[in-house]
C-alpha cells in the first residue's frame, strides 16, 4: 500500500475549505495528475456525490470516486470526507479532514493507494511513484487554498 499525507493551513473558513474539497471537480484545478473530472451523481460535493476522475498513468485511466463519508465541520468538531475508487487494478481511498483554527483552518489530505488481487504483491513499486505524485498534488493544493504546508 502506498500512502501520502499532507496538511495545509489556509485562511479560508472550515466550511468553505470543506465545500471546495468535497466537490471533486476542483481536483482538476490543483492536482496535476488529474486531467478531467465529470460529476455522474449528486450535485456538487455531498453525501451522494460520485465523480469520474481521469488520471494520467502512462495512458488515461478513469476512476469512479464515490463519497462514502460526508460530515461537514461544525466547530469545534472537524469535518471528514472520505472518497473511494475501486477498479479491477487498484483501490484508492482518500480521507480529507478539515479542522477549524483561530485563523482559517487545517486541511489534511490522506491518500492511500493499493493494488488489487494478484497485483497486490507489487504494492511496494507504488510507494516512490505515489510519493512524487503526492508531492506535486500537495503543491497544487497549497496554491489552490492560498495556504502553507504544515510540517509535523
Short mmCIF file of N, CA and C in Angstrom, two decimals:
data_model
loop_
_atom_site.label_atom_id
_atom_site.label_comp_id
_atom_site.label_asym_id
_atom_site.label_seq_id
_atom_site.Cartn_x
_atom_site.Cartn_y
_atom_site.Cartn_z
N UNK A 1 0.84 -1.17 0.00
CA UNK A 1 0.00 0.00 0.00
C UNK A 1 0.89 1.25 0.00
N UNK A 2 0.55 2.19 -0.85
CA UNK A 2 1.23 3.48 -0.89
C UNK A 2 0.34 4.51 -0.21
N UNK A 3 0.98 5.46 0.47
CA UNK A 3 0.20 6.45 1.21
C UNK A 3 0.92 7.79 1.15
N UNK A 4 0.13 8.85 1.05
CA UNK A 4 0.68 10.19 1.09
C UNK A 4 -0.24 11.05 1.94
N UNK A 5 0.34 11.79 2.89
CA UNK A 5 -0.43 12.64 3.78
C UNK A 5 0.18 14.04 3.75
N UNK A 6 -0.67 15.05 3.60
CA UNK A 6 -0.21 16.43 3.68
C UNK A 6 -1.26 17.24 4.45
N UNK A 7 -0.78 18.19 5.25
CA UNK A 7 -1.67 19.11 5.96
C UNK A 7 -1.33 20.53 5.52
N UNK A 8 -2.38 21.29 5.23
CA UNK A 8 -2.23 22.66 4.76
C UNK A 8 -3.05 23.58 5.66
N UNK A 9 -2.43 24.67 6.11
CA UNK A 9 -3.19 25.69 6.83
C UNK A 9 -3.61 26.73 5.81
N UNK A 10 -4.90 27.06 5.80
CA UNK A 10 -5.45 28.04 4.87
C UNK A 10 -6.23 29.10 5.64
N UNK A 11 -6.25 30.33 5.12
CA UNK A 11 -7.05 31.36 5.78
C UNK A 11 -8.55 31.18 5.55
N UNK A 12 -8.93 30.25 4.68
CA UNK A 12 -10.35 30.00 4.42
C UNK A 12 -11.03 29.44 5.66
N UNK A 13 -12.34 29.66 5.75
CA UNK A 13 -13.09 29.06 6.84
C UNK A 13 -13.15 27.55 6.64
N UNK A 14 -13.40 26.83 7.72
CA UNK A 14 -13.50 25.38 7.63
C UNK A 14 -14.64 24.98 6.68
N UNK A 15 -15.74 25.70 6.72
CA UNK A 15 -16.89 25.37 5.87
C UNK A 15 -16.54 25.59 4.39
N UNK A 16 -15.86 26.70 4.07
CA UNK A 16 -15.50 26.98 2.68
C UNK A 16 -14.48 25.98 2.15
N UNK A 17 -13.48 25.66 2.96
CA UNK A 17 -12.46 24.69 2.55
C UNK A 17 -13.07 23.31 2.36
N UNK A 18 -13.97 22.92 3.27
CA UNK A 18 -14.62 21.61 3.15
C UNK A 18 -15.45 21.53 1.88
N UNK A 19 -16.23 22.56 1.59
CA UNK A 19 -17.05 22.57 0.38
C UNK A 19 -16.18 22.48 -0.86
N UNK A 20 -15.05 23.17 -0.88
CA UNK A 20 -14.13 23.13 -2.01
C UNK A 20 -13.58 21.72 -2.20
N UNK A 21 -13.14 21.11 -1.11
CA UNK A 21 -12.55 19.77 -1.20
C UNK A 21 -13.59 18.71 -1.55
N UNK A 22 -14.82 18.86 -1.09
CA UNK A 22 -15.86 17.86 -1.32
C UNK A 22 -16.32 17.83 -2.77
N UNK A 23 -16.18 18.95 -3.47
CA UNK A 23 -16.56 19.00 -4.89
C UNK A 23 -15.35 18.59 -5.71
N UNK A 24 -15.29 17.31 -6.06
CA UNK A 24 -14.11 16.76 -6.73
C UNK A 24 -13.84 17.37 -8.09
N UNK A 25 -14.78 18.12 -8.64
CA UNK A 25 -14.49 18.81 -9.89
C UNK A 25 -13.31 19.76 -9.71
N UNK A 26 -13.05 20.18 -8.48
CA UNK A 26 -11.92 21.06 -8.19
C UNK A 26 -10.58 20.35 -8.30
N UNK A 27 -10.57 19.02 -8.26
CA UNK A 27 -9.31 18.27 -8.38
C UNK A 27 -8.53 18.68 -9.62
N UNK A 28 -9.21 18.87 -10.72
CA UNK A 28 -8.53 19.21 -11.97
C UNK A 28 -7.83 20.56 -11.89
N UNK A 29 -8.20 21.40 -10.92
CA UNK A 29 -7.57 22.70 -10.75
C UNK A 29 -6.27 22.63 -9.96
N UNK A 30 -6.14 21.65 -9.08
CA UNK A 30 -4.96 21.64 -8.22
C UNK A 30 -4.11 20.38 -8.29
N UNK A 31 -4.63 19.28 -8.79
CA UNK A 31 -3.85 18.05 -8.88
C UNK A 31 -3.36 17.87 -10.31
N UNK A 32 -2.05 18.04 -10.57
CA UNK A 32 -1.55 17.94 -11.94
C UNK A 32 -1.67 16.54 -12.54
N UNK A 33 -1.95 15.53 -11.73
CA UNK A 33 -2.15 14.18 -12.23
C UNK A 33 -3.56 13.93 -12.75
N UNK A 34 -4.46 14.89 -12.54
CA UNK A 34 -5.86 14.75 -12.95
C UNK A 34 -6.08 15.60 -14.20
N UNK A 35 -6.61 14.97 -15.25
CA UNK A 35 -6.84 15.70 -16.50
C UNK A 35 -8.29 16.13 -16.67
N UNK A 36 -9.21 15.40 -16.04
CA UNK A 36 -10.63 15.73 -16.21
C UNK A 36 -11.44 15.11 -15.08
N UNK A 37 -12.50 15.82 -14.67
CA UNK A 37 -13.43 15.30 -13.67
C UNK A 37 -14.84 15.58 -14.17
N UNK A 38 -15.67 14.54 -14.14
CA UNK A 38 -17.07 14.67 -14.54
C UNK A 38 -17.93 14.17 -13.39
N UNK A 39 -18.89 14.98 -12.97
CA UNK A 39 -19.80 14.54 -11.93
C UNK A 39 -20.86 13.64 -12.55
N UNK A 40 -21.03 12.44 -11.99
CA UNK A 40 -22.00 11.48 -12.53
C UNK A 40 -23.13 11.18 -11.54
N UNK A 41 -23.04 11.73 -10.33
CA UNK A 41 -24.09 11.54 -9.33
C UNK A 41 -24.06 12.66 -8.33
N UNK A 42 -25.22 13.05 -7.86
CA UNK A 42 -25.31 14.14 -6.90
C UNK A 42 -25.17 15.48 -7.58
N UNK A 43 -25.03 16.52 -6.76
CA UNK A 43 -24.88 17.88 -7.26
C UNK A 43 -23.82 18.58 -6.43
N UNK A 44 -22.64 18.82 -7.01
CA UNK A 44 -21.53 19.37 -6.24
C UNK A 44 -21.06 18.35 -5.22
N UNK A 45 -20.38 18.83 -4.19
CA UNK A 45 -19.95 17.91 -3.14
C UNK A 45 -21.12 17.58 -2.24
N UNK A 46 -21.18 16.38 -1.77
CA UNK A 46 -22.27 15.99 -0.88
C UNK A 46 -22.25 14.51 -0.62
N UNK A 47 -23.13 14.04 0.26
CA UNK A 47 -23.12 12.63 0.64
C UNK A 47 -23.45 11.68 -0.51
N UNK A 48 -24.11 12.17 -1.56
CA UNK A 48 -24.47 11.30 -2.69
C UNK A 48 -23.61 11.58 -3.92
N UNK A 49 -22.52 12.30 -3.76
CA UNK A 49 -21.70 12.71 -4.90
C UNK A 49 -20.84 11.56 -5.43
N UNK A 50 -20.82 11.46 -6.76
CA UNK A 50 -19.99 10.48 -7.47
C UNK A 50 -19.35 11.19 -8.65
N UNK A 51 -18.05 10.90 -8.86
CA UNK A 51 -17.30 11.58 -9.90
C UNK A 51 -16.45 10.59 -10.68
N UNK A 52 -16.36 10.78 -12.00
CA UNK A 52 -15.39 10.06 -12.81
C UNK A 52 -14.17 10.96 -12.93
N UNK A 53 -13.04 10.47 -12.44
CA UNK A 53 -11.80 11.23 -12.41
C UNK A 53 -10.82 10.57 -13.37
N UNK A 54 -10.36 11.33 -14.35
CA UNK A 54 -9.39 10.82 -15.33
C UNK A 54 -7.99 11.23 -14.85
N UNK A 55 -7.15 10.22 -14.63
CA UNK A 55 -5.78 10.46 -14.16
C UNK A 55 -4.78 9.99 -15.22
N UNK A 56 -3.63 10.68 -15.24
CA UNK A 56 -2.54 10.29 -16.13
C UNK A 56 -1.82 9.11 -15.50
N UNK A 57 -1.60 8.08 -16.27
CA UNK A 57 -0.84 6.92 -15.76
C UNK A 57 -0.25 6.17 -16.95
N UNK A 58 0.55 6.85 -17.74
CA UNK A 58 1.02 6.26 -18.98
C UNK A 58 -0.04 6.45 -20.05
N UNK A 59 -1.21 5.96 -19.75
CA UNK A 59 -2.40 6.24 -20.56
C UNK A 59 -3.46 6.72 -19.58
N UNK A 60 -4.46 7.41 -20.10
CA UNK A 60 -5.50 7.92 -19.20
C UNK A 60 -6.26 6.77 -18.56
N UNK A 61 -6.53 6.92 -17.28
CA UNK A 61 -7.27 5.92 -16.51
C UNK A 61 -8.42 6.65 -15.82
N UNK A 62 -9.64 6.15 -16.00
CA UNK A 62 -10.80 6.75 -15.36
C UNK A 62 -11.16 5.97 -14.10
N UNK A 63 -11.21 6.69 -12.99
CA UNK A 63 -11.59 6.09 -11.71
C UNK A 63 -12.89 6.73 -11.25
N UNK A 64 -13.84 5.91 -10.85
CA UNK A 64 -15.11 6.43 -10.33
C UNK A 64 -15.00 6.56 -8.82
N UNK A 65 -14.99 7.81 -8.36
CA UNK A 65 -14.91 8.10 -6.93
C UNK A 65 -16.31 8.29 -6.37
N UNK A 66 -16.57 7.58 -5.29
CA UNK A 66 -17.85 7.63 -4.59
C UNK A 66 -17.59 8.21 -3.21
N UNK A 67 -18.44 9.13 -2.81
CA UNK A 67 -18.35 9.69 -1.45
C UNK A 67 -18.91 8.66 -0.50
N UNK A 68 -18.05 8.15 0.40
CA UNK A 68 -18.50 7.12 1.34
C UNK A 68 -18.75 7.68 2.74
N UNK A 69 -18.21 8.88 3.01
CA UNK A 69 -18.44 9.53 4.30
C UNK A 69 -18.42 11.03 4.07
N UNK A 70 -19.45 11.71 4.56
CA UNK A 70 -19.57 13.16 4.37
C UNK A 70 -20.11 13.77 5.65
N UNK A 71 -19.23 14.42 6.39
CA UNK A 71 -19.62 15.03 7.65
C UNK A 71 -19.00 16.43 7.69
N UNK A 72 -19.80 17.44 7.42
CA UNK A 72 -19.32 18.82 7.37
C UNK A 72 -18.79 19.25 8.73
N UNK A 73 -17.82 20.19 8.73
CA UNK A 73 -17.31 20.67 10.01
C UNK A 73 -18.35 21.51 10.75
N UNK A 74 -18.47 21.27 12.04
CA UNK A 74 -19.33 22.05 12.94
C UNK A 74 -18.45 22.37 14.14
N UNK A 75 -17.90 23.57 14.11
CA UNK A 75 -16.91 23.95 15.11
C UNK A 75 -17.43 23.70 16.52
N UNK A 76 -16.64 23.11 17.37
CA UNK A 76 -15.22 22.82 17.21
C UNK A 76 -14.93 21.47 16.56
N UNK A 77 -15.94 20.73 16.15
CA UNK A 77 -15.74 19.41 15.55
C UNK A 77 -15.23 19.54 14.11
N UNK A 78 -14.23 18.73 13.74
CA UNK A 78 -13.73 18.78 12.37
C UNK A 78 -14.70 18.12 11.39
N UNK A 79 -14.55 18.44 10.13
CA UNK A 79 -15.30 17.78 9.08
C UNK A 79 -14.49 16.62 8.52
N UNK A 80 -15.17 15.61 8.04
CA UNK A 80 -14.49 14.45 7.45
C UNK A 80 -15.18 14.07 6.16
N UNK A 81 -14.38 13.93 5.12
CA UNK A 81 -14.85 13.48 3.81
C UNK A 81 -14.01 12.28 3.43
N UNK A 82 -14.66 11.19 3.04
CA UNK A 82 -13.95 10.01 2.56
C UNK A 82 -14.50 9.69 1.18
N UNK A 83 -13.58 9.58 0.23
CA UNK A 83 -13.96 9.21 -1.13
C UNK A 83 -13.17 7.96 -1.51
N UNK A 84 -13.80 7.11 -2.30
CA UNK A 84 -13.16 5.84 -2.63
C UNK A 84 -13.41 5.50 -4.09
N UNK A 85 -12.36 4.98 -4.73
CA UNK A 85 -12.47 4.47 -6.10
C UNK A 85 -11.88 3.06 -6.12
N UNK A 86 -12.56 2.18 -6.82
CA UNK A 86 -12.05 0.82 -6.95
C UNK A 86 -12.20 0.39 -8.40
N UNK A 87 -11.08 -0.04 -8.96
CA UNK A 87 -11.10 -0.58 -10.32
C UNK A 87 -10.61 -2.03 -10.24
N UNK A 88 -10.53 -2.65 -11.37
CA UNK A 88 -10.03 -4.02 -11.42
C UNK A 88 -8.59 -4.08 -10.91
N UNK A 89 -7.83 -3.00 -11.16
CA UNK A 89 -6.41 -2.99 -10.83
C UNK A 89 -6.08 -2.41 -9.45
N UNK A 90 -6.82 -1.38 -9.02
CA UNK A 90 -6.41 -0.71 -7.80
C UNK A 90 -7.58 -0.15 -7.01
N UNK A 91 -7.28 0.18 -5.76
CA UNK A 91 -8.23 0.83 -4.87
C UNK A 91 -7.58 2.09 -4.32
N UNK A 92 -8.33 3.18 -4.37
CA UNK A 92 -7.86 4.46 -3.84
C UNK A 92 -8.86 4.92 -2.78
N UNK A 93 -8.33 5.24 -1.61
CA UNK A 93 -9.16 5.76 -0.53
C UNK A 93 -8.53 7.07 -0.07
N UNK A 94 -9.29 8.15 -0.15
CA UNK A 94 -8.80 9.47 0.26
C UNK A 94 -9.65 9.97 1.41
N UNK A 95 -8.98 10.38 2.49
CA UNK A 95 -9.65 10.93 3.67
C UNK A 95 -9.23 12.39 3.79
N UNK A 96 -10.21 13.27 3.80
CA UNK A 96 -9.94 14.70 3.92
C UNK A 96 -10.57 15.17 5.23
N UNK A 97 -9.73 15.70 6.11
CA UNK A 97 -10.19 16.21 7.39
C UNK A 97 -9.99 17.72 7.39
N UNK A 98 -11.02 18.45 7.77
CA UNK A 98 -10.94 19.92 7.83
C UNK A 98 -11.25 20.34 9.26
N UNK A 99 -10.26 20.97 9.88
CA UNK A 99 -10.35 21.36 11.29
C UNK A 99 -10.24 22.88 11.40
N UNK A 100 -11.21 23.51 12.04
CA UNK A 100 -11.17 24.95 12.25
C UNK A 100 -10.00 25.35 13.13
N UNK A 101 -9.49 26.54 12.88
CA UNK A 101 -8.39 27.09 13.68
C UNK A 101 -8.74 28.53 14.03
N UNK A 102 -7.92 29.15 14.87
CA UNK A 102 -8.17 30.54 15.27
C UNK A 102 -8.23 31.44 14.04
N UNK A 103 -7.36 31.15 13.08
CA UNK A 103 -7.39 31.89 11.81
C UNK A 103 -7.46 30.86 10.69
N UNK A 104 -8.59 30.74 10.07
CA UNK A 104 -8.75 29.80 8.97
C UNK A 104 -8.97 28.37 9.44
N UNK A 105 -8.30 27.43 8.75
CA UNK A 105 -8.48 26.02 9.11
C UNK A 105 -7.29 25.20 8.62
N UNK A 106 -7.30 23.97 9.04
CA UNK A 106 -6.28 22.99 8.64
C UNK A 106 -6.97 21.94 7.79
N UNK A 107 -6.45 21.70 6.58
CA UNK A 107 -6.95 20.67 5.69
C UNK A 107 -5.90 19.57 5.62
N UNK A 108 -6.29 18.36 6.02
CA UNK A 108 -5.38 17.22 5.93
C UNK A 108 -5.91 16.26 4.87
N UNK A 109 -5.06 15.99 3.88
CA UNK A 109 -5.41 15.09 2.79
C UNK A 109 -4.58 13.84 2.97
N UNK A 110 -5.25 12.72 3.19
CA UNK A 110 -4.61 11.43 3.46
C UNK A 110 -5.05 10.47 2.36
N UNK A 111 -4.14 10.20 1.42
CA UNK A 111 -4.46 9.36 0.26
C UNK A 111 -3.75 8.02 0.37
N UNK A 112 -4.50 6.97 0.08
CA UNK A 112 -4.00 5.61 0.16
C UNK A 112 -4.29 4.91 -1.16
N UNK A 113 -3.30 4.24 -1.70
CA UNK A 113 -3.46 3.55 -2.98
C UNK A 113 -2.89 2.15 -2.85
N UNK A 114 -3.69 1.16 -3.27
CA UNK A 114 -3.18 -0.21 -3.23
C UNK A 114 -3.65 -0.97 -4.46
N UNK A 115 -2.82 -1.90 -4.87
CA UNK A 115 -3.15 -2.76 -6.00
C UNK A 115 -4.07 -3.88 -5.53
N UNK A 116 -4.91 -4.35 -6.42
CA UNK A 116 -5.88 -5.38 -6.09
C UNK A 116 -5.45 -6.76 -6.59
N UNK A 117 -6.02 -7.77 -5.97
CA UNK A 117 -5.88 -9.15 -6.44
C UNK A 117 -4.43 -9.62 -6.51
N UNK A 118 -4.10 -10.29 -7.59
CA UNK A 118 -2.77 -10.88 -7.74
C UNK A 118 -1.69 -9.82 -7.90
N UNK A 119 -2.08 -8.57 -8.20
CA UNK A 119 -1.10 -7.50 -8.33
C UNK A 119 -0.65 -6.96 -6.97
N UNK A 120 -1.32 -7.35 -5.92
CA UNK A 120 -1.04 -6.82 -4.58
C UNK A 120 0.43 -6.99 -4.19
N UNK A 121 1.07 -8.04 -4.67
CA UNK A 121 2.48 -8.28 -4.33
C UNK A 121 3.38 -7.14 -4.80
N UNK A 122 2.94 -6.35 -5.79
CA UNK A 122 3.75 -5.27 -6.35
C UNK A 122 3.45 -3.91 -5.72
N UNK A 123 2.72 -3.89 -4.61
CA UNK A 123 2.39 -2.63 -3.95
C UNK A 123 3.63 -1.78 -3.66
N UNK A 124 4.75 -2.43 -3.33
CA UNK A 124 5.97 -1.69 -2.98
C UNK A 124 6.45 -0.80 -4.13
N UNK A 125 6.11 -1.15 -5.36
CA UNK A 125 6.50 -0.36 -6.52
C UNK A 125 5.75 0.98 -6.54
N UNK A 126 4.55 1.01 -5.99
CA UNK A 126 3.74 2.22 -5.98
C UNK A 126 4.29 3.30 -5.05
N UNK A 127 4.96 2.92 -3.99
CA UNK A 127 5.36 3.88 -2.95
C UNK A 127 6.16 5.06 -3.49
N UNK A 128 7.29 4.85 -4.19
CA UNK A 128 8.05 6.02 -4.66
C UNK A 128 7.29 6.83 -5.72
N UNK A 129 6.55 6.16 -6.57
CA UNK A 129 5.76 6.85 -7.59
C UNK A 129 4.66 7.69 -6.94
N UNK A 130 3.96 7.11 -5.99
CA UNK A 130 2.87 7.81 -5.32
C UNK A 130 3.39 8.98 -4.50
N UNK A 131 4.60 8.85 -3.96
CA UNK A 131 5.18 9.96 -3.21
C UNK A 131 5.40 11.16 -4.13
N UNK A 132 5.93 10.94 -5.33
CA UNK A 132 6.14 12.04 -6.28
C UNK A 132 4.82 12.65 -6.71
N UNK A 133 3.84 11.80 -6.99
CA UNK A 133 2.51 12.29 -7.37
C UNK A 133 1.91 13.12 -6.24
N UNK A 134 2.03 12.62 -5.01
CA UNK A 134 1.50 13.32 -3.85
C UNK A 134 2.17 14.66 -3.61
N UNK A 135 3.47 14.73 -3.81
CA UNK A 135 4.19 15.99 -3.61
C UNK A 135 3.74 17.06 -4.61
N UNK A 136 3.52 16.66 -5.86
CA UNK A 136 3.04 17.62 -6.87
C UNK A 136 1.61 18.06 -6.53
N UNK A 137 0.78 17.12 -6.11
CA UNK A 137 -0.60 17.47 -5.74
C UNK A 137 -0.60 18.38 -4.51
N UNK A 138 0.28 18.14 -3.55
CA UNK A 138 0.36 18.97 -2.35
C UNK A 138 0.71 20.41 -2.70
N UNK A 139 1.61 20.59 -3.65
CA UNK A 139 1.96 21.95 -4.09
C UNK A 139 0.74 22.64 -4.70
N UNK A 140 0.01 21.92 -5.55
CA UNK A 140 -1.19 22.48 -6.17
C UNK A 140 -2.27 22.80 -5.16
N UNK A 141 -2.45 21.91 -4.18
CA UNK A 141 -3.46 22.12 -3.14
C UNK A 141 -3.11 23.35 -2.30
N UNK A 142 -1.85 23.48 -1.96
CA UNK A 142 -1.40 24.63 -1.17
C UNK A 142 -1.69 25.93 -1.91
N UNK A 143 -1.42 25.95 -3.20
CA UNK A 143 -1.70 27.14 -4.01
C UNK A 143 -3.20 27.39 -4.09
N UNK A 144 -3.98 26.34 -4.36
CA UNK A 144 -5.44 26.49 -4.51
C UNK A 144 -6.08 27.01 -3.24
N UNK A 145 -5.59 26.59 -2.08
CA UNK A 145 -6.17 27.02 -0.80
C UNK A 145 -5.50 28.28 -0.26
N UNK A 146 -4.54 28.83 -1.02
CA UNK A 146 -3.79 30.01 -0.58
C UNK A 146 -3.22 29.76 0.82
N UNK A 147 -2.66 28.56 1.00
CA UNK A 147 -2.19 28.17 2.32
C UNK A 147 -0.72 27.86 2.37
N UNK A 148 -0.33 27.26 3.47
CA UNK A 148 1.05 26.82 3.68
C UNK A 148 1.00 25.39 4.23
N UNK A 149 2.00 24.60 3.82
CA UNK A 149 2.10 23.23 4.31
C UNK A 149 2.50 23.26 5.77
N UNK A 150 1.83 22.43 6.55
CA UNK A 150 2.15 22.28 7.97
C UNK A 150 3.08 21.09 8.10
N UNK A 151 4.26 21.32 8.64
CA UNK A 151 5.22 20.25 8.85
C UNK A 151 5.04 19.73 10.26
N UNK A 152 4.76 18.42 10.37
CA UNK A 152 4.53 17.88 11.72
C UNK A 152 5.69 17.03 12.16
#
